[in-house]
mmCIF file of C-alpha atoms in Angstrom:
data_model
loop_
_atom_site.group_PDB
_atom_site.id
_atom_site.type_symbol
_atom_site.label_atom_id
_atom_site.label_comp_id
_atom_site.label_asym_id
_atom_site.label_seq_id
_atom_site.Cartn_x
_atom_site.Cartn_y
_atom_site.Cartn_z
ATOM 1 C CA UNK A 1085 -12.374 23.149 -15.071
ATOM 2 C CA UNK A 1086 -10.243 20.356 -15.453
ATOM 3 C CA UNK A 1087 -6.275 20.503 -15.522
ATOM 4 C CA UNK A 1088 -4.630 17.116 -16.860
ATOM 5 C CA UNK A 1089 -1.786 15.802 -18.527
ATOM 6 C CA UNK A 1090 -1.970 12.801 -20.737
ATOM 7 C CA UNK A 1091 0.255 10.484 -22.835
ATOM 8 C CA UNK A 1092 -1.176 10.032 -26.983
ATOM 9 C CA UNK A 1093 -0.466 6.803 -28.646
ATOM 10 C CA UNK A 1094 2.411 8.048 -30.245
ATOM 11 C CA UNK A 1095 4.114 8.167 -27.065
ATOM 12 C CA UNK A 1096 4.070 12.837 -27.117
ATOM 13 C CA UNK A 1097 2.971 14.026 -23.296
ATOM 14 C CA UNK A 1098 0.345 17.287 -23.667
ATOM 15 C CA UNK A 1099 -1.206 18.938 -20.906
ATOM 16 C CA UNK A 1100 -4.375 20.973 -21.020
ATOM 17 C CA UNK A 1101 -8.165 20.686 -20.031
ATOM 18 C CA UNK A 1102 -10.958 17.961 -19.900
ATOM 19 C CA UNK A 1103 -13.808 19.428 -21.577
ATOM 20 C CA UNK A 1104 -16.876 17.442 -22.964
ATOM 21 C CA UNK A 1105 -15.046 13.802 -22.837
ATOM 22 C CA UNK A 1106 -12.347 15.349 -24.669
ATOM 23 C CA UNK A 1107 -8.590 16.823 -23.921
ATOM 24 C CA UNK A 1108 -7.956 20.037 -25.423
ATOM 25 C CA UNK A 1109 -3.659 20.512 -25.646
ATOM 26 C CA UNK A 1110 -2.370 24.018 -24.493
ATOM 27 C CA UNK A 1111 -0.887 25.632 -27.365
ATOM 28 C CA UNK A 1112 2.267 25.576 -28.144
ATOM 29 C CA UNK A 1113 2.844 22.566 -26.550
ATOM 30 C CA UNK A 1114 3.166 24.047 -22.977
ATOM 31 C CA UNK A 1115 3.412 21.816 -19.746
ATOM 32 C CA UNK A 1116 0.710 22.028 -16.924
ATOM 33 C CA UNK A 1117 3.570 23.486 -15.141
ATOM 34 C CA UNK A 1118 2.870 26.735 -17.713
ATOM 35 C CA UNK A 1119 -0.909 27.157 -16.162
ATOM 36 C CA UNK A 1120 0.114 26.764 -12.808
ATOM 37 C CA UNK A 1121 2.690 29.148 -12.244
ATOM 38 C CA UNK A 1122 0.857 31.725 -14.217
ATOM 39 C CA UNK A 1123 -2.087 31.060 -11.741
ATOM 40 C CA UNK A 1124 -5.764 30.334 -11.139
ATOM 41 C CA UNK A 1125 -7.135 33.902 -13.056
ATOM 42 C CA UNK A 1126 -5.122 33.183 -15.682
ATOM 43 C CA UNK A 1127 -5.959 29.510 -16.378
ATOM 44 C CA UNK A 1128 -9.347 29.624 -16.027
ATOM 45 C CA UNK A 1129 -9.372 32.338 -18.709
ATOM 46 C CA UNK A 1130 -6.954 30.216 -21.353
ATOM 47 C CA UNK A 1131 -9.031 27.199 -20.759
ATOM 48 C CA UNK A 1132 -12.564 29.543 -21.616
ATOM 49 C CA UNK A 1133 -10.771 30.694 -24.450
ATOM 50 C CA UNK A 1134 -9.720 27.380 -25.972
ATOM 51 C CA UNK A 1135 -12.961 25.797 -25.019
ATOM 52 C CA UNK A 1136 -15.145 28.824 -26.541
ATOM 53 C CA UNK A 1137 -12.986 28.646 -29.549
ATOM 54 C CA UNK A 1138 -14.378 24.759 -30.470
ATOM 55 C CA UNK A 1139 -11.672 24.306 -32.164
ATOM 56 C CA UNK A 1140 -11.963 20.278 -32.313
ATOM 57 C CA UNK A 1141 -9.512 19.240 -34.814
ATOM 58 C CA UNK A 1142 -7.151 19.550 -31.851
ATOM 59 C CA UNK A 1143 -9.447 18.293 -29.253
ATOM 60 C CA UNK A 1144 -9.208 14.201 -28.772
ATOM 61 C CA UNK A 1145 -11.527 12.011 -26.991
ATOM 62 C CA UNK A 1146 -10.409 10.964 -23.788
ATOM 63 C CA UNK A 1147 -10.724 7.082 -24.435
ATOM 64 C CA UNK A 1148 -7.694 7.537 -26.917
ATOM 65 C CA UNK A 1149 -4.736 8.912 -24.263
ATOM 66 C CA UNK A 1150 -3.410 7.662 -20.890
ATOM 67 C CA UNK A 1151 -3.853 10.136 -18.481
ATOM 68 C CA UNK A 1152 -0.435 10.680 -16.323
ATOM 69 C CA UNK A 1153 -0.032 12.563 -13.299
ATOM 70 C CA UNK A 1154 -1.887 15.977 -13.900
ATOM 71 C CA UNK A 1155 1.467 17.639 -12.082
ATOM 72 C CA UNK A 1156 5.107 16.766 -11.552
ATOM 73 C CA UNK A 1157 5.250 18.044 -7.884
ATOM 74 C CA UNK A 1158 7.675 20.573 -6.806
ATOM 75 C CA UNK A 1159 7.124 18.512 -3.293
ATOM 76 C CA UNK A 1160 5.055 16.377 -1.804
ATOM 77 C CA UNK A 1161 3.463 16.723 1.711
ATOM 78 C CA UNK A 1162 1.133 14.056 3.141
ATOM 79 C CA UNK A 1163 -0.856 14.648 6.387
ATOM 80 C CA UNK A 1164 -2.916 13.007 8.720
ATOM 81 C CA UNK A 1165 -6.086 15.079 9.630
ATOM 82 C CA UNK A 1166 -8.400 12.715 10.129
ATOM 83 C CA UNK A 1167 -8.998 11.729 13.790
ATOM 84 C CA UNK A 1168 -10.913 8.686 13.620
ATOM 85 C CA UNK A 1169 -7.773 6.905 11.057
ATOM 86 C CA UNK A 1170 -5.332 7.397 13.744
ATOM 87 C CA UNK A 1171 -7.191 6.318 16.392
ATOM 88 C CA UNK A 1172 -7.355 2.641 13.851
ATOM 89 C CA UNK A 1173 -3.763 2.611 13.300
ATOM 90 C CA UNK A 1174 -2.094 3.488 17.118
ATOM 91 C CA UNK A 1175 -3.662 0.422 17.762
ATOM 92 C CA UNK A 1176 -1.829 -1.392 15.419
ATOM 93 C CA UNK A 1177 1.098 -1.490 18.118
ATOM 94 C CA UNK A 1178 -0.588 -1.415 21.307
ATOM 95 C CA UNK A 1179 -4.566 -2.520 21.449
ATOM 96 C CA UNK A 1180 -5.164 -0.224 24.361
ATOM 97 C CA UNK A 1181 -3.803 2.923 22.909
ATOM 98 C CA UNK A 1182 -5.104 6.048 21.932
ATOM 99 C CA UNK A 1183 -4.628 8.911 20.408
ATOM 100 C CA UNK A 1184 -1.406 11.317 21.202
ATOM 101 C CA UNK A 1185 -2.059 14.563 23.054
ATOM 102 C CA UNK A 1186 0.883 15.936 20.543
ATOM 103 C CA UNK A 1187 -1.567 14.992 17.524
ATOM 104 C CA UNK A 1188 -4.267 17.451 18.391
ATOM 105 C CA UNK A 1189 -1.627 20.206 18.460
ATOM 106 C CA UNK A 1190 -1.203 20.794 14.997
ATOM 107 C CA UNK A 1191 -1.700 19.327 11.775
ATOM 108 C CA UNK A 1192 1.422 16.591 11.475
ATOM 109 C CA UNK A 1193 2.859 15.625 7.951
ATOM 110 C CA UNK A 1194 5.712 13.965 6.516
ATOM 111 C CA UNK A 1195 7.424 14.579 3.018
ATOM 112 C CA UNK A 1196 7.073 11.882 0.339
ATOM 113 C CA UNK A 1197 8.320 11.061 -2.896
ATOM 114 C CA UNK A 1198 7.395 13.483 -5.938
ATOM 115 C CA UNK A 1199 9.698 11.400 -8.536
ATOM 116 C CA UNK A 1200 7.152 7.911 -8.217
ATOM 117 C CA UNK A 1201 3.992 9.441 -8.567
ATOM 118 C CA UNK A 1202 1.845 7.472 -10.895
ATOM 119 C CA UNK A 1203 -1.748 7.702 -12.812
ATOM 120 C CA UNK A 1204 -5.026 6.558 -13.094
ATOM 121 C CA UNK A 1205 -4.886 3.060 -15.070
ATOM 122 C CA UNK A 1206 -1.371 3.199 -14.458
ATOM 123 C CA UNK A 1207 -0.067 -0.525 -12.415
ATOM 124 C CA UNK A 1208 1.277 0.149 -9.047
ATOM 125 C CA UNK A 1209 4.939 -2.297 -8.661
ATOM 126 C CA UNK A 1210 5.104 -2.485 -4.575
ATOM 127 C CA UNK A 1211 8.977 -3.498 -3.391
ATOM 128 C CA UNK A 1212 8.904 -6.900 -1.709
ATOM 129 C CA UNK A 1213 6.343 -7.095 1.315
ATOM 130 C CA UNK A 1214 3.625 -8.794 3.172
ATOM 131 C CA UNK A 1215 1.148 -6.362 3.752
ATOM 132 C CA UNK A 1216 0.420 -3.796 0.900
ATOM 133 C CA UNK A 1217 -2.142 -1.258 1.468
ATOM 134 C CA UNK A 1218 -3.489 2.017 -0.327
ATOM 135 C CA UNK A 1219 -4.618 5.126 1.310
ATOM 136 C CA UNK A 1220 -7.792 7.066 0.090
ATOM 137 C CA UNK A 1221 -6.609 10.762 0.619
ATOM 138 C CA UNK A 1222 -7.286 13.807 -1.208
ATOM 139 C CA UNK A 1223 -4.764 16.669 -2.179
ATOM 140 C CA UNK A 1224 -4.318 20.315 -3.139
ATOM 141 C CA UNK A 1225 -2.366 21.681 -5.710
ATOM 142 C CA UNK A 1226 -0.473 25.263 -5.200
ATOM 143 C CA UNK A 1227 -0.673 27.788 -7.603
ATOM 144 C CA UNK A 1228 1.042 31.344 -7.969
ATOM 145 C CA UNK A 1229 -0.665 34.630 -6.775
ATOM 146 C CA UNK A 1230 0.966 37.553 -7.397
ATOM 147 C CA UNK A 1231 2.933 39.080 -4.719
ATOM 148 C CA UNK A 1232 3.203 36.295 -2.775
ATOM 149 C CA UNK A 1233 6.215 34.424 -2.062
ATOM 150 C CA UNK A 1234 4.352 31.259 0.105
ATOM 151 C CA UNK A 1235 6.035 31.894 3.202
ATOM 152 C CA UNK A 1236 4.707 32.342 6.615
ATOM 153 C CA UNK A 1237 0.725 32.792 5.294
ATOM 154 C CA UNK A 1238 -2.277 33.433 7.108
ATOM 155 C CA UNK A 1239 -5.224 30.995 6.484
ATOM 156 C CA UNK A 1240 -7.323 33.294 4.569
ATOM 157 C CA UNK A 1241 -3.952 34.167 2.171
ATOM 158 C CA UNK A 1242 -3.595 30.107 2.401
ATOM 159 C CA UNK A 1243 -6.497 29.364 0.753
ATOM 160 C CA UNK A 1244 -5.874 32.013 -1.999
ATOM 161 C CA UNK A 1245 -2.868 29.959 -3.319
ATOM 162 C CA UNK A 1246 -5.207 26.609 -4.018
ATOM 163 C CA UNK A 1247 -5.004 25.966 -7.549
ATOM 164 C CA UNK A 1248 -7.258 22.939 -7.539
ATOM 165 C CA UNK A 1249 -7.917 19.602 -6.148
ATOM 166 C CA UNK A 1250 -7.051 15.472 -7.216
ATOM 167 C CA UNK A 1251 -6.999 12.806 -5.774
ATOM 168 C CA UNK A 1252 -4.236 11.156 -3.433
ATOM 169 C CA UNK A 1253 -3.375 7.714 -2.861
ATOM 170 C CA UNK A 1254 -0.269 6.775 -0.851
ATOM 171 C CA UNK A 1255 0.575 3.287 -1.509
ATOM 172 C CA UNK A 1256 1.993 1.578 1.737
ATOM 173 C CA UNK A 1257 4.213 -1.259 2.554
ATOM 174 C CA UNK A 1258 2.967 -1.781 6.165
ATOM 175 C CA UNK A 1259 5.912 -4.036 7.514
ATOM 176 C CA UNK A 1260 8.384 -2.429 5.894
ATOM 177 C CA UNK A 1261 7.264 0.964 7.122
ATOM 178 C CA UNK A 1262 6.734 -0.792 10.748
ATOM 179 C CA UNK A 1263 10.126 -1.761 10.766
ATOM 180 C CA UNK A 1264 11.392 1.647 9.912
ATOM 181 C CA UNK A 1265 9.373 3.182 11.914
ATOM 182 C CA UNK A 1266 11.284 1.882 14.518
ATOM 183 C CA UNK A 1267 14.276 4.051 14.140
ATOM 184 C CA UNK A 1268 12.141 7.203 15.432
ATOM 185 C CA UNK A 1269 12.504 8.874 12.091
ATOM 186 C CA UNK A 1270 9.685 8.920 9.603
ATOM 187 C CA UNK A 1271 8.435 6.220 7.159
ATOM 188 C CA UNK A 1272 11.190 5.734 4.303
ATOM 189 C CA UNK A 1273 10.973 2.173 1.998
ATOM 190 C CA UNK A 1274 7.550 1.633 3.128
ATOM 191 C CA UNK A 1275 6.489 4.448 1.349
ATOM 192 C CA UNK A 1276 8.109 5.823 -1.297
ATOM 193 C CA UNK A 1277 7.589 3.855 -4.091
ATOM 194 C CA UNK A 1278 4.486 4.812 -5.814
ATOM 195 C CA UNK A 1279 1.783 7.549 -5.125
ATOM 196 C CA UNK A 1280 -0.786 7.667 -7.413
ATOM 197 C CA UNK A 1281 -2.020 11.449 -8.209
ATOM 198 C CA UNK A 1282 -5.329 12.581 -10.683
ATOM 199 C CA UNK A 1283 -6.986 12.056 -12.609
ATOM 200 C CA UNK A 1284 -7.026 15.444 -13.362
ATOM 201 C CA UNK A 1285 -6.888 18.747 -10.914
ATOM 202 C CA UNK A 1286 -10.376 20.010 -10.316
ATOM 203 C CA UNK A 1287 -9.958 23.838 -10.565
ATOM 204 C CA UNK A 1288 -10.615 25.411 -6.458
ATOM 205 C CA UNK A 1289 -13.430 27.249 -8.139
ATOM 206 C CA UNK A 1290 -15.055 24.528 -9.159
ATOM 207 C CA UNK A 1291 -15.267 23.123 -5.584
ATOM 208 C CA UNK A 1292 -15.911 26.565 -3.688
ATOM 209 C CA UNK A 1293 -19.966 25.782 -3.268
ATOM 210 C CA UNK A 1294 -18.535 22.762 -1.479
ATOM 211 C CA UNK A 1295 -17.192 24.822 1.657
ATOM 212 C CA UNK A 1296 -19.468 24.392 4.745
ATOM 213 C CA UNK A 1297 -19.348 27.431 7.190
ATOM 214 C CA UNK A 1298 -16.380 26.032 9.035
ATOM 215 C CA UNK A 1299 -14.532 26.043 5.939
ATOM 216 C CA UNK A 1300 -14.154 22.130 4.925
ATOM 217 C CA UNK A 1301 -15.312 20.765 1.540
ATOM 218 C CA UNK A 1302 -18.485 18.697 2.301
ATOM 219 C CA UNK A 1303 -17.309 16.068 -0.517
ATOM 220 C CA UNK A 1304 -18.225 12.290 -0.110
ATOM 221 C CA UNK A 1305 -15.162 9.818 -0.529
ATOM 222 C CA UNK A 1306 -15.536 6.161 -1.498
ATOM 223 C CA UNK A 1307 -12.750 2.989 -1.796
ATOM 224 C CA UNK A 1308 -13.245 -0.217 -3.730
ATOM 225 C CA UNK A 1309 -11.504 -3.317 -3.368
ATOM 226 C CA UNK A 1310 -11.648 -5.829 -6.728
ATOM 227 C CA UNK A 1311 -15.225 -4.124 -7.291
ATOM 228 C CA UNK A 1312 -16.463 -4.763 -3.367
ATOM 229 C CA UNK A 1313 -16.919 -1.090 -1.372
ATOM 230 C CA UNK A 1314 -14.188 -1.266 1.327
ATOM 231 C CA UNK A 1315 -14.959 2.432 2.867
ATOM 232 C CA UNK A 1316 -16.049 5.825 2.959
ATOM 233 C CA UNK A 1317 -15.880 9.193 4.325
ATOM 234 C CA UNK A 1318 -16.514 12.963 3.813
ATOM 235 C CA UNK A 1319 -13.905 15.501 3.956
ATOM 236 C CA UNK A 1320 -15.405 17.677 6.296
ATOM 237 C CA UNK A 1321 -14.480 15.172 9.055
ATOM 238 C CA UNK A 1322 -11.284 16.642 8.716
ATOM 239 C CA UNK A 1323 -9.481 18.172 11.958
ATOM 240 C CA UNK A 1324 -8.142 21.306 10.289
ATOM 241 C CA UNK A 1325 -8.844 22.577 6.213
ATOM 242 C CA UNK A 1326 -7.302 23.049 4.137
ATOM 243 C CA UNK A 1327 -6.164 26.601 4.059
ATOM 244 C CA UNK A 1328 -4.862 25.559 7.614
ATOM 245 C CA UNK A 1329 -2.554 22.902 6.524
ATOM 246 C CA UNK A 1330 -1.506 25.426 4.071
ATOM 247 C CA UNK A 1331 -0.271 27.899 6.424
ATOM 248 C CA UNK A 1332 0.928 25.491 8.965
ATOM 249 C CA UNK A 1333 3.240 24.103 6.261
ATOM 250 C CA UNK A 1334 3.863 27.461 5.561
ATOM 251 C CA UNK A 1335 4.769 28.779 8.798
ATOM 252 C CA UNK A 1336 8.723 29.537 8.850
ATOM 253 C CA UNK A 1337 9.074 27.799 5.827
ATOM 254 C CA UNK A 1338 7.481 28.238 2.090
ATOM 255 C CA UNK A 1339 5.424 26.633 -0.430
ATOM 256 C CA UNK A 1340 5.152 26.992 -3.764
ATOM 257 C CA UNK A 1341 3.725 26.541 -7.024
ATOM 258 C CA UNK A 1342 3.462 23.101 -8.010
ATOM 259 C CA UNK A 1343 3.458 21.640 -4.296
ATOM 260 C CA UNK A 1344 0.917 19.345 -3.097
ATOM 261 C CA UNK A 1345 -0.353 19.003 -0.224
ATOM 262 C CA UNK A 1346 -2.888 15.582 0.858
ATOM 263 C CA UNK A 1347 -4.929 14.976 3.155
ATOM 264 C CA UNK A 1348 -4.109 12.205 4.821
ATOM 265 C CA UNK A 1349 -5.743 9.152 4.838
ATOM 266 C CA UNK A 1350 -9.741 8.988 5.782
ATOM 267 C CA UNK A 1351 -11.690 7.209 8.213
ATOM 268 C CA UNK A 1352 -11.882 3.716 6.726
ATOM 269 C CA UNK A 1353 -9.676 4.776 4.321
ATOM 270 C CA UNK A 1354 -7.027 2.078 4.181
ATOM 271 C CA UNK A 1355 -6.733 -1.621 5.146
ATOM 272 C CA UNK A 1356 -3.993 -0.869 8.115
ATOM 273 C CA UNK A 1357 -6.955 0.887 10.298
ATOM 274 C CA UNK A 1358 -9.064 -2.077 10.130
ATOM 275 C CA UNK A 1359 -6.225 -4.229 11.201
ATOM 276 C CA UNK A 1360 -5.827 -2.139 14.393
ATOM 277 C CA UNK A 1361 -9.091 -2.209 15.582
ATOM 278 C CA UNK A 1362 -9.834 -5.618 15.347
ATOM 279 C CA UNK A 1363 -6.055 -7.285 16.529
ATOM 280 C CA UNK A 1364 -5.516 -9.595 12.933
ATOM 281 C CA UNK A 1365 -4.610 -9.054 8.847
ATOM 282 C CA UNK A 1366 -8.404 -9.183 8.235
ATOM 283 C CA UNK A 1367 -9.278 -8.014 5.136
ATOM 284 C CA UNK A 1368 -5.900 -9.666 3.966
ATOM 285 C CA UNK A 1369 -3.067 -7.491 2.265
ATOM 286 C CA UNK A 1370 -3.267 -6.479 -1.046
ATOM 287 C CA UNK A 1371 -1.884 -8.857 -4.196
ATOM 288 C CA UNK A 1372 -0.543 -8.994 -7.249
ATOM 289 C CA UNK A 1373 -4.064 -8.831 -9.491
ATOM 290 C CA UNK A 1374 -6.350 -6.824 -7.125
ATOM 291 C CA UNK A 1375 -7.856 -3.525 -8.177
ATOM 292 C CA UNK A 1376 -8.347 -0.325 -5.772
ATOM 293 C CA UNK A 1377 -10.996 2.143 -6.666
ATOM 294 C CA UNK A 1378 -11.304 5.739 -5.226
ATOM 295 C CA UNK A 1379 -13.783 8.244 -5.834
ATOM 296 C CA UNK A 1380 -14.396 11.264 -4.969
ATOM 297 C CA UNK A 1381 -17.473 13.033 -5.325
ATOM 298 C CA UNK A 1382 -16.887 15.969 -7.186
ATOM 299 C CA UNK A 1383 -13.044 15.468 -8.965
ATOM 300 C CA UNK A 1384 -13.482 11.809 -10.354
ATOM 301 C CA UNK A 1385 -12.113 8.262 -9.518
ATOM 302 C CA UNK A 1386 -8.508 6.635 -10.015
ATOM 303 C CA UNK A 1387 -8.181 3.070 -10.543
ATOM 304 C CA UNK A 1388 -4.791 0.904 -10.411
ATOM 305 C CA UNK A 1389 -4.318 -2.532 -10.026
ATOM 306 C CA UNK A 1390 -1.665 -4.361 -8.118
ATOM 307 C CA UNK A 1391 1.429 -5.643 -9.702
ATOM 308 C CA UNK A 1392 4.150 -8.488 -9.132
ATOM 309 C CA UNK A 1393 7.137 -6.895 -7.205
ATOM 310 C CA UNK A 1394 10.396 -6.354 -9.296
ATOM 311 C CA UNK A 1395 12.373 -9.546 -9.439
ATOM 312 C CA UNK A 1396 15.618 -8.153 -8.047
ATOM 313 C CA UNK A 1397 17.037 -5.671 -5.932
ATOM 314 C CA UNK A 1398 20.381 -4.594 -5.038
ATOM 315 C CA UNK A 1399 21.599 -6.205 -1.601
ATOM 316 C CA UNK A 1400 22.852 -3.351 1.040
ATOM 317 C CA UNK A 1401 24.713 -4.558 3.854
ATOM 318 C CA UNK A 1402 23.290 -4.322 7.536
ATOM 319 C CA UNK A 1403 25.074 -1.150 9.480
ATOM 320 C CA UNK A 1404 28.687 -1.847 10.292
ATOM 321 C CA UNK A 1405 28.663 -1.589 14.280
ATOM 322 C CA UNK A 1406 30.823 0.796 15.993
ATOM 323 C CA UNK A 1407 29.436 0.276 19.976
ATOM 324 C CA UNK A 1408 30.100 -2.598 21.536
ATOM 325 C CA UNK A 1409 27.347 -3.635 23.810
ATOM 326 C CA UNK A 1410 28.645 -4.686 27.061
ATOM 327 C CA UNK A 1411 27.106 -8.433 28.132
#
């Protein structure tokens, strides 16, 4: 099934299934946040119910709303599992290098905003920079499961808190998160202004006949630029599942319902890897006016196009210096 929330003309937010190129509203006017704390079971069965029911005075076609973000995360973690996109971008910095020894130890992530995420047909307002990107990535959502509190999980109890799947795409100022990067802390302004999350959340049983044997979702991933294919992938070119990401994140720590977790970008997956390989801006930065396409076999495809920056921003003073550097 699909999970969404949406936005009617008159402005009222519902959230419910996609069923037959129509959204059917949750009764009562409940929040997505209702389906996924009572868990998987429990959804599926509500959504069979209201489905069955054909009740279509309630039902709208999906042409009339704006579909939103089909969750307000609880948090946001973003990883980087595939191999092949880091190998792109450590050569950003240094031509010659290559992967970290520390990278293959486990599966890496940083937290991100949950406040800016934004939807499909929804415009994307970067901060001021010279090199824009987008990252094709796909996420899971957490559910509840009874008895179960998210902490310290095993893979196979991991992958029994997936309430479904959307797709991720983590918006990047490039300089501005090279810059930061500098200060050996994790990427802050570059970053955090927009992530765009949907359309919907593909149910996890709806994506279980994906699993290979090793336990990664054999689902083909696609990126267009302005209508022009950029890239592609396929999720099981992963380095760890995701189950293992879940229990990694998990591991002396929690997570919980409402949480999602991404995958990270793919190979060929943003602009940023490209750049690395081949030592110049070439494909150029995104710009005000261009459109980025992702699909994913399977879930769907989001599609936002590029907007001016905002025309002002507050001014914050460099640090005020307390060592004095000797000449």
């Amino acid at each position: 099934m699909k999970v969404a929330r949406w936005q009617r003309l008159d402005g009222t937010i519902e959230a419910g299934f996609v069923h037959d190129g129509h959204v059917i509203p949750l009764p009562d006017g409940r929040p997505v946040d209702a389906l996924i704390v009572a868990g998987l079971p429990t959804a599926l069965a509500l959504g069979r119910e209201l489905i069955e029911a054909d009740e279509r005075g309630g039902w709208r076609p999906l042409d009339t709303v704006r579909l939103l973000p089909p969750v307000v995360p609880s948090s946001v973690r973003d990883f980087v599992t595939f191999e092949e996109h880091v190998e792109g971008m450590v050569k950003l910095s240094n031509p010659d290098a290559r992967v970290s020894d520390a990278w293959y130890d486990a599966p890496t992530f940083y937290f991100t905003n949950p406040h800016t995420m934004i939807g499909t047909n929804q415009s994307v307002v970067p901060p001021r920079c010279a090199e824009l990107d987008f990252e094709l990535e796909v996420a899971v959502v957490i559910g509840a499961r009874r008895e179960c509190d998210g902490r310290n999980l095993t893979v196979e109890r991991a992958e029994e808190q997936i309430f479904g799947y959307a797709i991720f795409n983590d918006w990047s100022a490039r300089d501005l998160q090279a810059r930061e990067m500098q200060v050996s802390l994790g990427p802050c302004k570059g970053k955090d202004f927009a992530s765009t999350l949907g359309p919907w959340i593909v149910t996890a049983d709806e994506m279980a006949a994906r699993r290979d044997e090793r336990g990664f979702l054999d689902v083909e991933v696609s990126v267009d630029i302005n209508g022009e294919r950029f890239g592609g992938d396929n999720l099981t070119h992963m380095a760890w599942t995701f189950p293992e990401m879940i229990a990694y994140a998990s591991r002396d720590s929690r997570v919980a319902p409402g949480d999602v977790l991404a995958s990270g970008t793919t190979a060929r997956g943003c602009l940023a890897e490209t750049w690395g390989r081949s030592g110049r801006v070439d494909p150029p930065a995104l710009k005000a006016g261009d459109t980025v396409r992702i699909v994913v076999d399977g879930i769907g495809e989001i599609v936002n196009t590029v907007a001016p920056p905002r025309d002002s921003q507050v001014a914050i003073p460099a640090a005020r210096r307390r060592i004095v550097r000797s000449a």
